[in-house]
Coordinates of C-alpha atoms in Angstrom, one line a residue:
M1 CA 125.4 88.2 102.0
P2 CA 127.0 84.8 101.3
R3 CA 129.4 84.6 98.3
A4 CA 127.1 82.4 96.2
A5 CA 123.8 82.8 96.9
P6 CA 121.4 79.8 96.7
V7 CA 119.6 79.1 93.5
P8 CA 115.9 78.5 93.7
V9 CA 114.9 75.3 92.1
E10 CA 110.9 75.4 93.2
R11 CA 108.8 78.5 93.4
E12 CA 105.3 78.7 94.5
V13 CA 102.7 81.6 94.9
R14 CA 99.9 81.6 97.9
L15 CA 97.1 84.0 98.4
L16 CA 96.2 84.2 102.1
D17 CA 93.1 85.1 103.3
L18 CA 93.8 85.9 107.2
P19 CA 91.0 86.7 109.6
T20 CA 91.2 89.8 111.5
H21 CA 89.9 90.9 114.9
E22 CA 89.7 94.3 114.1
S23 CA 89.2 96.8 111.3
L24 CA 91.9 99.6 110.5
R25 CA 89.4 102.2 108.8
A26 CA 91.2 105.1 106.8
A27 CA 90.2 107.5 104.5
H28 CA 90.9 105.6 101.4
D29 CA 89.0 102.4 103.0
L30 CA 85.5 104.2 102.8
T31 CA 82.9 104.6 100.4
D32 CA 81.0 107.8 99.9
T33 CA 78.6 106.7 102.6
G34 CA 81.3 106.4 105.0
A35 CA 80.9 102.1 104.9
A36 CA 84.2 100.1 104.9
V37 CA 84.8 98.6 101.6
S38 CA 86.7 95.6 102.6
S39 CA 87.3 93.3 105.6
G40 CA 89.7 90.6 106.8
R41 CA 93.1 90.7 105.2
R42 CA 94.2 89.2 101.7
L43 CA 97.7 88.8 101.3
V44 CA 100.2 87.0 98.8
V45 CA 103.5 85.3 99.8
V46 CA 106.3 83.8 97.5
G47 CA 108.2 80.8 98.5
L48 CA 111.3 79.8 97.1
R49 CA 113.2 76.5 97.6
D50 CA 116.8 75.4 96.5
A51 CA 118.1 72.0 96.1
D52 CA 119.1 71.3 99.6
R53 CA 115.4 72.0 100.8
N54 CA 116.0 75.3 102.4
V55 CA 113.1 77.7 102.0
G56 CA 113.0 81.6 101.6
W57 CA 109.7 83.6 102.0
G58 CA 108.6 87.1 100.8
E59 CA 105.4 89.1 101.1
C60 CA 103.5 91.2 98.8
S61 CA 101.8 93.8 101.1
A62 CA 99.2 95.3 98.7
L63 CA 96.1 95.6 100.3
N64 CA 92.6 94.0 99.4
A65 CA 91.5 96.4 97.2
P66 CA 93.3 99.2 94.9
T67 CA 92.4 102.3 96.9
Y68 CA 96.1 102.9 98.8
S69 CA 97.8 102.1 95.5
P70 CA 96.9 100.8 92.3
E71 CA 98.4 97.3 93.5
W72 CA 95.8 95.0 95.1
A73 CA 96.1 91.6 96.5
D74 CA 94.1 89.3 94.0
D75 CA 95.7 90.9 91.2
A76 CA 99.5 90.9 92.7
F77 CA 98.6 86.8 92.9
A78 CA 97.9 87.0 89.4
V79 CA 101.0 88.8 88.5
L80 CA 103.2 86.8 90.5
A81 CA 101.7 83.4 89.5
D82 CA 102.5 84.6 86.2
S83 CA 106.0 85.9 86.5
D84 CA 106.1 87.2 82.8
R85 CA 103.9 89.9 84.0
L86 CA 105.8 91.0 86.7
D87 CA 107.1 94.5 85.8
P88 CA 108.9 96.0 89.0
A89 CA 107.7 99.7 87.7
A90 CA 104.2 98.8 87.5
H91 CA 103.9 96.1 90.5
P92 CA 106.5 97.3 93.1
M93 CA 104.8 95.3 95.7
A94 CA 105.0 92.3 93.9
A95 CA 108.6 92.6 93.2
A96 CA 109.4 93.1 96.8
A97 CA 107.9 90.0 97.4
E98 CA 110.3 88.2 95.2
E99 CA 113.3 90.1 96.6
M100 CA 112.1 89.0 100.0
A101 CA 111.8 85.5 99.3
R102 CA 115.3 85.7 97.7
L103 CA 116.7 87.6 100.9
D104 CA 115.2 85.3 103.1
L105 CA 116.7 82.0 101.4
A106 CA 120.0 83.2 100.8
L107 CA 120.3 84.9 104.5
R108 CA 118.9 81.7 106.1
V109 CA 121.7 79.7 104.2
G110 CA 124.6 82.1 104.9
G111 CA 123.3 82.2 108.6
R112 CA 123.1 86.2 108.5
S113 CA 120.1 88.3 109.8
L114 CA 118.4 90.9 107.8
V115 CA 119.1 93.9 109.9
A116 CA 123.0 92.9 109.4
H117 CA 122.6 92.6 105.8
L118 CA 120.9 96.2 105.6
A119 CA 123.0 98.1 108.0
D120 CA 126.4 96.6 106.3
G121 CA 128.4 97.3 109.2
R122 CA 126.5 100.5 110.3
P123 CA 125.2 100.9 113.8
T124 CA 121.5 100.0 114.4
V125 CA 119.3 99.8 117.2
D126 CA 117.9 96.4 119.1
R127 CA 115.0 98.0 120.4
L128 CA 112.1 100.1 119.0
P129 CA 109.5 101.7 120.7
M130 CA 106.2 99.7 120.1
A131 CA 103.5 101.7 117.8
A132 CA 99.9 101.4 117.3
V133 CA 97.7 102.7 114.5
V134 CA 94.0 103.8 115.4
G135 CA 91.8 103.4 112.6
L136 CA 88.5 105.6 111.9
P137 CA 85.8 104.2 114.3
A138 CA 82.6 102.8 113.3
A139 CA 79.2 102.9 114.6
T140 CA 78.8 100.2 117.4
A141 CA 75.5 98.8 118.8
G142 CA 73.4 101.0 116.5
R143 CA 74.9 104.3 117.9
P144 CA 77.7 106.6 116.2
A145 CA 81.0 106.4 117.3
S146 CA 82.5 108.9 119.8
V147 CA 85.6 110.6 121.1
D148 CA 85.1 108.5 124.2
D149 CA 85.2 105.4 122.3
L150 CA 88.4 106.3 120.9
V151 CA 90.1 107.4 124.0
G152 CA 89.1 104.1 125.2
D153 CA 90.4 102.3 122.2
V154 CA 93.8 104.3 122.6
G155 CA 93.7 103.4 126.2
R156 CA 93.7 99.7 125.4
R157 CA 96.6 100.2 123.3
V158 CA 98.5 101.8 125.7
D159 CA 97.8 99.2 128.3
A160 CA 99.2 96.8 125.8
G161 CA 102.6 98.7 125.7
A162 CA 102.2 101.1 123.0
R163 CA 104.6 104.4 123.1
R164 CA 103.3 106.2 119.9
V165 CA 99.7 106.1 118.6
K166 CA 98.8 107.3 115.2
L167 CA 95.2 108.3 114.7
K168 CA 93.6 107.9 111.4
V169 CA 91.6 111.4 110.8
V170 CA 89.2 113.1 108.3
P171 CA 87.2 115.9 108.0
G172 CA 84.9 116.3 110.8
W173 CA 87.2 113.8 113.1
L174 CA 90.1 115.7 113.6
G175 CA 90.5 118.7 116.4
G176 CA 88.4 117.3 118.9
P177 CA 89.5 113.8 118.8
V178 CA 93.2 114.8 119.0
R179 CA 92.5 117.0 122.0
A180 CA 90.9 114.1 123.9
V181 CA 93.7 112.2 123.2
T182 CA 96.6 114.0 124.3
D183 CA 94.5 115.4 126.9
A184 CA 94.2 112.0 128.2
F185 CA 97.5 110.5 127.8
A186 CA 99.6 113.7 128.4
D187 CA 103.1 111.3 128.2
L188 CA 101.8 109.1 124.7
E189 CA 103.6 110.3 121.4
V190 CA 100.7 110.9 119.0
Q191 CA 100.9 111.5 115.3
V192 CA 97.8 111.7 113.1
D193 CA 97.4 110.5 109.2
A194 CA 94.6 112.0 106.8
N195 CA 95.6 109.8 103.7
G196 CA 95.2 112.9 102.0
S197 CA 91.7 113.7 102.9
L198 CA 91.7 117.1 104.4
G199 CA 91.3 120.5 102.5
P200 CA 91.3 124.0 102.9
D201 CA 88.5 124.3 105.3
D202 CA 90.7 121.8 107.8
L203 CA 93.7 123.9 107.9
D204 CA 93.0 126.1 110.8
E205 CA 91.9 123.2 112.9
L206 CA 94.8 121.0 111.8
A207 CA 97.1 124.0 112.5
G208 CA 95.4 124.8 115.9
V209 CA 96.3 120.9 117.2
A210 CA 99.6 120.5 115.5
D211 CA 101.5 121.5 118.7
R212 CA 100.2 118.3 120.2
L213 CA 101.6 116.0 117.7
S214 CA 104.9 114.7 116.9
A215 CA 104.0 114.4 113.3
I216 CA 101.2 115.0 110.7
E217 CA 101.0 112.3 107.7
Q218 CA 99.5 113.2 104.3
P219 CA 97.4 115.9 105.6
F220 CA 96.4 116.9 102.0
T221 CA 97.0 115.8 98.5
D222 CA 97.6 119.7 97.5
V223 CA 101.4 120.6 98.1
D224 CA 100.5 124.3 98.1
L225 CA 98.2 123.4 101.1
T226 CA 101.0 121.5 102.7
R227 CA 103.4 124.2 102.2
R228 CA 101.2 126.4 103.9
L229 CA 100.6 124.2 107.0
A230 CA 104.5 123.6 107.2
G231 CA 104.8 127.6 107.5
S232 CA 102.7 127.8 110.4
C233 CA 103.8 125.1 112.5
P234 CA 106.8 123.5 113.6
T235 CA 105.6 119.8 113.4
P236 CA 106.9 117.5 110.9
I237 CA 104.9 116.8 107.8
L238 CA 105.3 113.8 106.2
F239 CA 104.2 112.7 102.6
D240 CA 103.0 109.1 102.1
E241 CA 100.4 108.8 99.1
G242 CA 102.0 111.8 97.5
T243 CA 105.2 110.3 97.2
P244 CA 104.7 106.5 96.1
T245 CA 108.2 106.3 94.1
A246 CA 111.7 107.1 95.0
A247 CA 111.7 109.4 91.9
D248 CA 108.6 111.3 93.7
I249 CA 110.6 111.3 96.8
R250 CA 113.7 113.0 95.2
S251 CA 111.6 115.6 93.3
L252 CA 109.8 116.5 97.0
V253 CA 113.1 116.7 98.6
D254 CA 114.9 118.9 95.6
A255 CA 111.8 121.2 95.7
D256 CA 112.7 122.2 99.5
L257 CA 109.5 122.4 101.0
G258 CA 110.7 121.4 104.0
L259 CA 108.8 118.2 104.2
G260 CA 109.6 114.7 105.4
V261 CA 108.6 111.4 104.2
V262 CA 106.9 107.9 104.8
L263 CA 109.4 105.2 103.9
K264 CA 107.6 101.8 103.0
P265 CA 109.5 99.0 101.5
P266 CA 107.3 97.4 99.7
R267 CA 105.8 100.5 97.9
L268 CA 109.4 101.3 96.7
G269 CA 110.0 97.9 95.4
G270 CA 111.8 96.2 98.1
L271 CA 114.2 96.4 101.0
G272 CA 117.1 97.2 99.0
A273 CA 115.8 100.1 97.2
A274 CA 114.1 101.5 100.5
A275 CA 117.5 101.4 102.2
E276 CA 119.0 103.2 99.5
V277 CA 116.3 106.1 99.5
L278 CA 116.9 106.2 103.6
A279 CA 120.5 106.7 103.2
W280 CA 120.0 109.6 100.1
C281 CA 117.4 111.3 102.8
A282 CA 119.6 110.9 105.8
E283 CA 122.4 112.7 103.7
R284 CA 120.1 115.8 103.1
G285 CA 118.4 115.9 106.7
V286 CA 115.1 115.0 105.5
P287 CA 112.7 113.7 108.4
T288 CA 111.8 110.1 107.9
A289 CA 109.5 107.3 109.3
A290 CA 109.3 103.7 108.3
G291 CA 105.8 103.0 107.7
G292 CA 103.7 99.6 107.7
M293 CA 101.2 98.0 105.3
L294 CA 99.1 95.9 107.5
E295 CA 101.7 93.4 107.2
C296 CA 101.6 89.4 108.6
G297 CA 104.6 88.6 110.8
L298 CA 106.7 87.7 107.7
G299 CA 106.3 91.5 106.5
R300 CA 106.6 93.0 110.2
H301 CA 110.4 91.1 110.9
A302 CA 111.2 92.8 107.7
L303 CA 109.8 96.3 108.9
A304 CA 111.5 95.7 112.2
A305 CA 114.8 95.1 110.7
F306 CA 114.2 98.3 108.1
A307 CA 113.2 100.6 111.1
A308 CA 116.4 99.6 112.9
L309 CA 118.6 101.4 110.3
P310 CA 120.3 104.7 111.0
G311 CA 118.7 107.6 109.6
L312 CA 115.1 107.3 110.4
T313 CA 114.1 110.3 112.6
I314 CA 110.5 109.8 113.3
T315 CA 109.0 106.9 115.3
G316 CA 107.6 104.6 112.7
D317 CA 104.7 101.9 112.2
V318 CA 106.3 99.0 114.1
S319 CA 104.0 96.9 116.0
P320 CA 103.0 93.4 116.4
A321 CA 100.8 91.9 113.4
R322 CA 98.3 90.4 116.3
Q323 CA 97.2 93.9 116.8
W324 CA 94.7 93.3 113.7
L325 CA 95.3 89.8 112.5
A326 CA 93.6 86.9 114.6
A327 CA 95.4 84.3 112.8
D328 CA 98.5 84.3 111.1
P329 CA 101.1 81.3 109.8
W330 CA 104.4 83.4 110.6
P331 CA 105.6 83.9 114.4
D332 CA 105.1 87.7 115.3
L333 CA 107.3 90.2 116.5
A334 CA 108.7 89.9 120.2
V335 CA 107.8 92.9 122.7
T336 CA 109.7 93.6 126.0
D337 CA 108.3 96.4 128.2
G338 CA 106.9 98.2 125.4
E339 CA 109.5 97.9 122.8
I340 CA 109.9 95.7 119.8
V341 CA 112.8 93.6 119.8
V342 CA 114.6 93.7 116.2
P343 CA 114.9 90.4 114.7
G344 CA 118.3 88.9 114.8
E345 CA 118.0 85.4 113.7
P346 CA 119.2 84.3 110.0
G347 CA 116.9 85.3 107.4
V348 CA 114.0 87.6 107.2
A349 CA 111.7 85.8 109.6
P350 CA 111.4 82.6 111.3
I351 CA 109.7 79.9 109.5
P352 CA 105.8 79.6 109.0
D353 CA 103.7 77.2 110.8
L354 CA 103.0 75.2 107.6
D355 CA 99.6 73.7 108.7
E356 CA 98.3 77.1 109.6
L357 CA 99.6 78.1 106.2
D358 CA 97.9 75.7 104.3
R359 CA 94.6 76.6 106.3
L360 CA 94.6 79.8 105.4
T361 CA 95.5 79.3 101.8
V362 CA 92.8 80.3 99.4
A363 CA 94.8 79.8 95.9
R364 CA 98.0 78.5 95.1
Y365 CA 100.3 78.4 92.1

C-alpha cells in the first residue's frame, strides 16, 4: 500500500441490471414448485474519486434475493446509499464493496497490484485452472431436463477450457448425474454443491459417488449428518452456507470435525478479512477453496487475486464472468489454454467502460 492513501472526495453508488445468457440455478434459487425465483443479475458497485480524479471501484456481490444470505442487491444499494446504515456485521457484502473501492483507488495510485498487496511478499501463482459451475437444469422446449442435457452442458464448458466443473445438485438429482458426467469426462475434476439441500435419505447415494469427486460442498445443513459422511469417505467436505462468518469458520475448525470451508471474501466482509481467515486455516491444515458469488468482471478480478494466495488447497470457483453475463462494464479475466491469468496490473481491476456502465445502471446515488 502507498504510505499515504488517497483521500476520496467524491462517492457514488450504482445499482446495475446485467443481462445474463444463462441462468445458474441452485437449491436456494428455487421455489417450492421448482421454478427459479429470479433472472438476470442485479449488482451494486461503489465508486470513489480523489482530488486528482483517480477512481476506485468496489463490487457488492449480494445476490438478487435474500436466499443465499440475508443481503440482497436492492437492499444493499439502499444501505450503501445511506452510509449511516452500513453496519459491517449486518452488511458484510456492502462493507466489502467499500473496502474494495478504497483498495482499488489506493493501489491504482500507488502502482501496485491487488495480488501483491494481499500476498505481502509471500509466493503466489500466476495461473489458475479455469473452473465452471453448472446449475440445476431447467425444462427445455416443453420437456423435462435430462442427464443427456447435463452431459452436453458440461461438454460445452470443457470445450471452452474448463479444467474443473462443479455441479449443483438437489435430492433426486445426484447419483445418476454425477456418474454420467464422470463417465463421460474421465480426466475432468468434478465437484458437487448441494447448498445444504440434502437430507438423511440422500446420505448413501452421496457416499456412493464420493470417490468420483474432488470435493463435496455443503451437502447438509445438519452437522451430524456431515460428520457421518466425512467418516465414510475420504473426499474433502466443505462448508459454505454453514459458516457465514469468520467466527463460524473458527468454531467449525475448533470442533475438529475434519471438514473444510469455502472462503468468499464478500461474505466475510472483504478481501483483508478473507486473507486473514485463509492464513489462520492454512496454519491448521484446513482444506479451503475460494468461492465465487456470480460477480461481474470487477469482482472476478478480485477473486482471482485472492485465489492465487498460498494456503488454498482445493480448486475454487475462478471462471470468467462471461460464462453467465451477456453484458458487463468491466473487462473480463484473461484465459490462456484453459488457465486464468492472475491479474497483475495496478488496482483491483481495469477501469470499466463508462458508456456501458451508464447503460446498465438502473439507479444511482
